Amino acid sequence: QQKVQQSPESLIVPEGGMASLNCTSSDRNVDYFWWYRQHSGKSPKMLMSIFSNGEKEEGRFTVHLNKASLHTSLHIRDSQPSDSALYLCAASYQGGRALIFGTGTTVSVSP
Amino acid sequence: GGIITQTPKFLIGQEGQKLTLKCQQNFNHDTMYWYRQDSGKGLRLIYYSITENDLQKGDLSEGYDASREKKSSFSLTVTSAQKNEMAVFLCASSIRGVNYAEQFFGPGTRLTVL
């Protein structure tokens, strides 16, 4: 079973709308969650990371973390066509030796 | 700032062939990684290295070898290419500690096996 699970697999959002992406760890020993964005044909780039309960906002992007439920979510408000990309969630674990990536959510913003 | 370069950009091989992919970084980062990405999906870790001459296996290491002879470079060898294999291999680096630092990625090597 995938240790880091993302949903939905894909998402279509109207321009100006809100996109909400989910990520859950099946291992309770999670330390950090990371969100990376990968535009088509490009390499992944880190968007945001979060390690404490609560919310973190950077511009149009907000990340929530609920450590008790091992769940993080990424919200993109006022979505733009340039936000169309594959969004990868990754987790790092206590005593772990490498990041574990989920399979990603493909976001398409329709003009 | 810095940059990660990967060579070649495209690699076409024959079944059973041994193929080598190269990665260079000028961030002066300690840790380097090799990932495989299939069909634009998630990343699977093949090997990583926390310092020169160190090698650590990831979940997908079978069928691959790696080499870190210098701090700035990390090579990956596909020991026997599988027919119809298609994937993108991504190299990454981070300043320290595997779990707690942002990873920076190279542009990738796209592999096709005929």
mmCIF file of C-alpha atoms in Angstrom:
data_model
loop_
_atom_site.group_PDB
_atom_site.id
_atom_site.type_symbol
_atom_site.label_atom_id
_atom_site.label_comp_id
_atom_site.label_asym_id
_atom_site.label_seq_id
_atom_site.Cartn_x
_atom_site.Cartn_y
_atom_site.Cartn_z
ATOM 1 C CA GLN A 1 0.000 0.000 0.000
ATOM 2 C CA GLN A 2 1.221 3.502 -0.842
ATOM 3 C CA LYS A 3 2.524 5.143 2.318
ATOM 4 C CA VAL A 4 1.516 8.630 1.156
ATOM 5 C CA GLN A 5 -1.876 8.798 -0.517
ATOM 6 C CA GLN A 6 -3.175 11.741 -2.508
ATOM 7 C CA SER A 7 -6.669 12.568 -3.697
ATOM 8 C CA PRO A 8 -8.200 13.287 -6.036
ATOM 9 C CA GLU A 9 -6.102 11.842 -8.832
ATOM 10 C CA SER A 10 -7.119 14.729 -11.078
ATOM 11 C CA LEU A 11 -9.074 17.940 -10.734
ATOM 12 C CA ILE A 12 -10.547 20.457 -13.150
ATOM 13 C CA VAL A 13 -11.024 23.944 -11.714
ATOM 14 C CA PRO A 14 -12.495 27.000 -13.441
ATOM 15 C CA GLU A 15 -10.206 30.007 -13.692
ATOM 16 C CA GLY A 16 -10.665 32.082 -10.554
ATOM 17 C CA GLY A 17 -11.950 29.077 -8.609
ATOM 18 C CA MET A 18 -10.592 27.197 -5.584
ATOM 19 C CA ALA A 19 -8.635 23.959 -5.909
ATOM 20 C CA SER A 20 -8.396 21.656 -2.893
ATOM 21 C CA LEU A 21 -5.939 18.775 -2.770
ATOM 22 C CA ASN A 22 -5.574 16.128 -0.076
ATOM 23 C CA CYS A 23 -2.710 14.035 1.229
ATOM 24 C CA THR A 24 -2.645 11.434 4.012
ATOM 25 C CA SER A 25 0.129 9.393 5.530
ATOM 26 C CA SER A 26 -0.548 5.795 6.530
ATOM 27 C CA ASP A 27 2.422 5.909 8.928
ATOM 28 C CA ARG A 28 1.893 7.734 12.203
ATOM 29 C CA ASN A 29 5.557 8.682 12.555
ATOM 30 C CA VAL A 30 5.333 11.487 10.021
ATOM 31 C CA ASP A 31 7.423 14.595 10.768
ATOM 32 C CA TYR A 32 7.072 16.964 7.816
ATOM 33 C CA PHE A 33 4.793 17.215 4.819
ATOM 34 C CA TRP A 34 6.032 18.801 1.624
ATOM 35 C CA TRP A 35 4.140 20.015 -1.444
ATOM 36 C CA TYR A 36 5.919 20.115 -4.794
ATOM 37 C CA ARG A 37 4.564 21.410 -8.099
ATOM 38 C CA GLN A 38 5.602 20.010 -11.466
ATOM 39 C CA HIS A 39 4.576 21.709 -14.692
ATOM 40 C CA SER A 40 4.327 19.492 -17.754
ATOM 41 C CA GLY A 41 7.769 18.625 -19.099
ATOM 42 C CA LYS A 42 9.524 20.343 -16.194
ATOM 43 C CA SER A 43 11.070 19.209 -12.939
ATOM 44 C CA PRO A 44 9.315 19.388 -9.542
ATOM 45 C CA LYS A 45 9.793 22.540 -7.457
ATOM 46 C CA MET A 46 8.940 22.880 -3.793
ATOM 47 C CA LEU A 47 5.863 24.965 -3.048
ATOM 48 C CA MET A 48 5.481 24.721 0.698
ATOM 49 C CA SER A 49 6.324 22.572 3.685
ATOM 50 C CA ILE A 50 4.552 22.214 7.029
ATOM 51 C CA PHE A 51 5.400 20.391 10.225
ATOM 52 C CA SER A 52 3.160 21.846 12.928
ATOM 53 C CA ASN A 53 -0.602 21.695 13.261
ATOM 54 C CA GLY A 54 -2.506 24.536 11.731
ATOM 55 C CA GLU A 55 -2.331 26.590 8.615
ATOM 56 C CA LYS A 56 0.335 28.265 6.555
ATOM 57 C CA GLU A 57 -0.391 30.755 3.786
ATOM 58 C CA GLU A 58 1.828 32.009 0.981
ATOM 59 C CA GLY A 59 0.058 34.202 -1.530
ATOM 60 C CA ARG A 60 -2.789 32.258 -3.131
ATOM 61 C CA PHE A 61 -1.624 28.976 -1.599
ATOM 62 C CA THR A 62 -2.680 27.692 1.826
ATOM 63 C CA VAL A 63 -1.575 24.479 3.474
ATOM 64 C CA HIS A 64 -3.369 22.873 6.407
ATOM 65 C CA LEU A 65 -2.004 20.151 8.648
ATOM 66 C CA ASN A 66 -3.852 17.949 11.108
ATOM 67 C CA LYS A 67 -1.233 15.729 12.684
ATOM 68 C CA ALA A 68 -3.786 13.666 14.609
ATOM 69 C CA SER A 69 -5.382 12.514 11.365
ATOM 70 C CA LEU A 70 -2.044 12.472 9.510
ATOM 71 C CA HIS A 71 -3.652 14.670 6.885
ATOM 72 C CA THR A 72 -2.523 17.725 4.982
ATOM 73 C CA SER A 73 -4.354 19.697 2.337
ATOM 74 C CA LEU A 74 -3.313 22.311 -0.196
ATOM 75 C CA HIS A 75 -5.750 24.985 -1.320
ATOM 76 C CA ILE A 76 -5.221 27.241 -4.296
ATOM 77 C CA ARG A 77 -7.531 30.237 -4.422
ATOM 78 C CA ASP A 78 -8.174 32.362 -7.500
ATOM 79 C CA SER A 79 -6.740 29.571 -9.662
ATOM 80 C CA GLN A 80 -4.875 30.645 -12.783
ATOM 81 C CA PRO A 81 -4.070 28.690 -15.968
ATOM 82 C CA SER A 82 -0.429 28.755 -14.845
ATOM 83 C CA ASP A 83 -1.457 26.667 -11.812
ATOM 84 C CA SER A 84 -2.181 23.728 -14.148
ATOM 85 C CA ALA A 85 0.373 21.143 -13.059
ATOM 86 C CA LEU A 86 1.010 17.902 -11.200
ATOM 87 C CA TYR A 87 1.042 18.499 -7.433
ATOM 88 C CA LEU A 88 3.111 16.033 -5.441
ATOM 89 C CA CYS A 89 2.820 15.540 -1.711
ATOM 90 C CA ALA A 90 5.793 14.065 0.157
ATOM 91 C CA ALA A 91 6.346 13.097 3.771
ATOM 92 C CA SER A 92 9.391 12.660 5.953
ATOM 93 C CA TYR A 93 9.364 10.328 8.919
ATOM 94 C CA GLN A 94 11.019 10.099 12.324
ATOM 95 C CA GLY A 95 14.042 7.884 11.976
ATOM 96 C CA GLY A 96 13.349 7.708 8.287
ATOM 97 C CA ARG A 97 16.002 8.042 5.693
ATOM 98 C CA ALA A 98 14.233 9.522 2.706
ATOM 99 C CA LEU A 99 11.158 11.424 1.599
ATOM 100 C CA ILE A 100 8.218 9.328 0.454
ATOM 101 C CA PHE A 101 6.241 10.836 -2.420
ATOM 102 C CA GLY A 102 2.591 10.276 -3.261
ATOM 103 C CA THR A 103 1.385 9.636 -6.805
ATOM 104 C CA GLY A 104 0.218 13.206 -7.316
ATOM 105 C CA THR A 105 -2.869 15.201 -8.220
ATOM 106 C CA THR A 106 -3.119 16.663 -11.718
ATOM 107 C CA VAL A 107 -4.783 20.080 -11.638
ATOM 108 C CA SER A 108 -6.183 21.605 -14.823
ATOM 109 C CA VAL A 109 -7.425 25.178 -14.690
ATOM 110 C CA SER A 110 -9.913 25.896 -17.454
ATOM 111 C CA PRO A 111 -10.089 29.465 -18.791
ATOM 112 C CA GLY B 1 21.689 29.862 -6.338
ATOM 113 C CA GLY B 2 22.821 26.855 -8.231
ATOM 114 C CA ILE B 3 21.899 24.433 -10.937
ATOM 115 C CA ILE B 4 21.597 20.706 -11.505
ATOM 116 C CA THR B 5 22.473 19.359 -14.928
ATOM 117 C CA GLN B 6 21.628 15.900 -16.181
ATOM 118 C CA THR B 7 23.077 14.152 -19.201
ATOM 119 C CA PRO B 8 21.914 12.957 -21.546
ATOM 120 C CA LYS B 9 18.514 14.641 -21.880
ATOM 121 C CA PHE B 10 17.211 11.711 -23.949
ATOM 122 C CA LEU B 11 18.545 8.161 -23.841
ATOM 123 C CA ILE B 12 17.492 5.397 -26.189
ATOM 124 C CA GLY B 13 18.768 1.915 -25.465
ATOM 125 C CA GLN B 14 18.327 -1.683 -26.483
ATOM 126 C CA GLU B 15 16.979 -4.463 -24.308
ATOM 127 C CA GLY B 16 19.696 -5.859 -22.046
ATOM 128 C CA GLN B 17 21.991 -2.895 -22.557
ATOM 129 C CA LYS B 18 23.829 -1.236 -19.672
ATOM 130 C CA LEU B 19 23.055 2.492 -19.619
ATOM 131 C CA THR B 20 24.566 5.288 -17.535
ATOM 132 C CA LEU B 21 22.950 8.563 -16.545
ATOM 133 C CA LYS B 22 24.937 11.441 -15.078
ATOM 134 C CA CYS B 23 24.082 14.294 -12.733
ATOM 135 C CA GLN B 24 26.108 17.327 -11.652
ATOM 136 C CA GLN B 25 25.185 20.009 -9.079
ATOM 137 C CA ASN B 26 26.927 23.251 -8.164
ATOM 138 C CA PHE B 27 24.885 24.016 -5.020
ATOM 139 C CA ASN B 28 27.639 22.402 -2.924
ATOM 140 C CA HIS B 29 24.898 20.201 -1.446
ATOM 141 C CA ASP B 30 25.809 17.165 0.605
ATOM 142 C CA THR B 31 22.915 14.879 -0.329
ATOM 143 C CA MET B 32 21.987 13.728 -3.808
ATOM 144 C CA TYR B 33 19.159 11.501 -5.043
ATOM 145 C CA TRP B 34 17.975 9.544 -8.055
ATOM 146 C CA TYR B 35 14.240 9.127 -8.659
ATOM 147 C CA ARG B 36 12.243 7.393 -11.342
ATOM 148 C CA GLN B 37 8.978 8.925 -12.605
ATOM 149 C CA ASP B 38 6.601 6.892 -14.771
ATOM 150 C CA SER B 39 3.884 8.505 -16.905
ATOM 151 C CA GLY B 40 4.003 11.857 -15.107
ATOM 152 C CA LYS B 41 3.106 10.234 -11.796
ATOM 153 C CA GLY B 42 4.779 10.064 -8.405
ATOM 154 C CA LEU B 43 8.498 9.791 -7.748
ATOM 155 C CA ARG B 44 10.095 6.575 -6.595
ATOM 156 C CA LEU B 45 13.493 6.693 -4.928
ATOM 157 C CA ILE B 46 16.185 4.545 -6.504
ATOM 158 C CA TYR B 47 19.361 5.578 -4.649
ATOM 159 C CA TYR B 48 20.574 8.444 -2.536
ATOM 160 C CA SER B 49 23.923 9.534 -1.145
ATOM 161 C CA ILE B 50 24.548 11.687 1.921
ATOM 162 C CA THR B 51 28.189 12.367 1.131
ATOM 163 C CA GLU B 52 30.958 11.493 -1.300
ATOM 164 C CA ASN B 53 31.401 7.712 -1.641
ATOM 165 C CA ASP B 54 28.230 7.014 0.342
ATOM 166 C CA LEU B 55 25.351 5.059 -1.231
ATOM 167 C CA GLN B 56 21.946 4.223 0.234
ATOM 168 C CA LYS B 57 19.329 2.078 -1.493
ATOM 169 C CA GLY B 58 15.815 3.332 -2.041
ATOM 170 C CA ASP B 59 12.718 1.218 -2.613
ATOM 171 C CA LEU B 60 13.452 0.794 -6.326
ATOM 172 C CA SER B 61 17.169 -0.024 -6.303
ATOM 173 C CA GLU B 62 16.925 -3.482 -7.897
ATOM 174 C CA GLY B 63 18.227 -3.329 -11.455
ATOM 175 C CA TYR B 64 20.276 -0.182 -10.800
ATOM 176 C CA ASP B 65 23.737 0.753 -9.557
ATOM 177 C CA ALA B 66 24.916 4.179 -8.448
ATOM 178 C CA SER B 67 28.212 5.938 -7.918
ATOM 179 C CA ARG B 68 29.168 9.118 -5.978
ATOM 180 C CA GLU B 69 32.857 9.680 -6.541
ATOM 181 C CA LYS B 70 32.724 13.449 -6.052
ATOM 182 C CA LYS B 71 30.524 15.677 -3.938
ATOM 183 C CA SER B 72 29.204 17.410 -7.035
ATOM 184 C CA SER B 73 28.329 14.360 -9.141
ATOM 185 C CA PHE B 74 26.112 11.312 -8.864
ATOM 186 C CA SER B 75 25.766 8.659 -11.578
ATOM 187 C CA LEU B 76 23.094 6.024 -12.076
ATOM 188 C CA THR B 77 23.509 2.852 -14.135
ATOM 189 C CA VAL B 78 20.641 0.780 -15.475
ATOM 190 C CA THR B 79 22.303 -2.630 -15.330
ATOM 191 C CA SER B 80 20.089 -4.324 -17.941
ATOM 192 C CA ALA B 81 17.508 -2.216 -19.743
ATOM 193 C CA GLN B 82 14.047 -3.777 -19.983
ATOM 194 C CA LYS B 83 12.218 -3.856 -23.332
ATOM 195 C CA ASN B 84 9.468 -1.221 -23.718
ATOM 196 C CA GLU B 85 10.663 0.576 -20.592
ATOM 197 C CA MET B 86 9.894 4.276 -20.648
ATOM 198 C CA ALA B 87 10.478 6.606 -17.737
ATOM 199 C CA VAL B 88 11.989 9.900 -16.689
ATOM 200 C CA PHE B 89 14.904 9.755 -14.264
ATOM 201 C CA LEU B 90 15.218 12.783 -12.011
ATOM 202 C CA CYS B 91 18.303 13.742 -10.049
ATOM 203 C CA ALA B 92 17.931 15.956 -6.985
ATOM 204 C CA SER B 93 20.079 17.440 -4.239
ATOM 205 C CA SER B 94 19.567 18.960 -0.801
ATOM 206 C CA ILE B 95 21.798 20.895 1.545
ATOM 207 C CA ARG B 96 21.693 18.430 4.410
ATOM 208 C CA GLY B 97 19.728 15.776 6.260
ATOM 209 C CA VAL B 98 17.633 13.643 3.988
ATOM 210 C CA ASN B 99 14.291 14.410 5.563
ATOM 211 C CA TYR B 100 14.386 18.045 6.531
ATOM 212 C CA ALA B 101 15.647 20.060 3.629
ATOM 213 C CA GLU B 102 14.127 21.203 0.350
ATOM 214 C CA GLN B 103 15.167 19.096 -2.602
ATOM 215 C CA PHE B 104 16.164 20.765 -5.867
ATOM 216 C CA PHE B 105 15.618 18.781 -9.044
ATOM 217 C CA GLY B 106 17.407 18.559 -12.350
ATOM 218 C CA PRO B 107 15.580 18.614 -15.703
ATOM 219 C CA GLY B 108 15.540 14.819 -16.052
ATOM 220 C CA THR B 109 16.721 12.152 -18.458
ATOM 221 C CA ARG B 110 13.996 10.515 -20.545
ATOM 222 C CA LEU B 111 14.729 6.843 -21.157
ATOM 223 C CA THR B 112 13.232 4.747 -23.950
ATOM 224 C CA VAL B 113 14.160 1.099 -24.407
ATOM 225 C CA LEU B 114 13.463 -0.473 -27.802
#
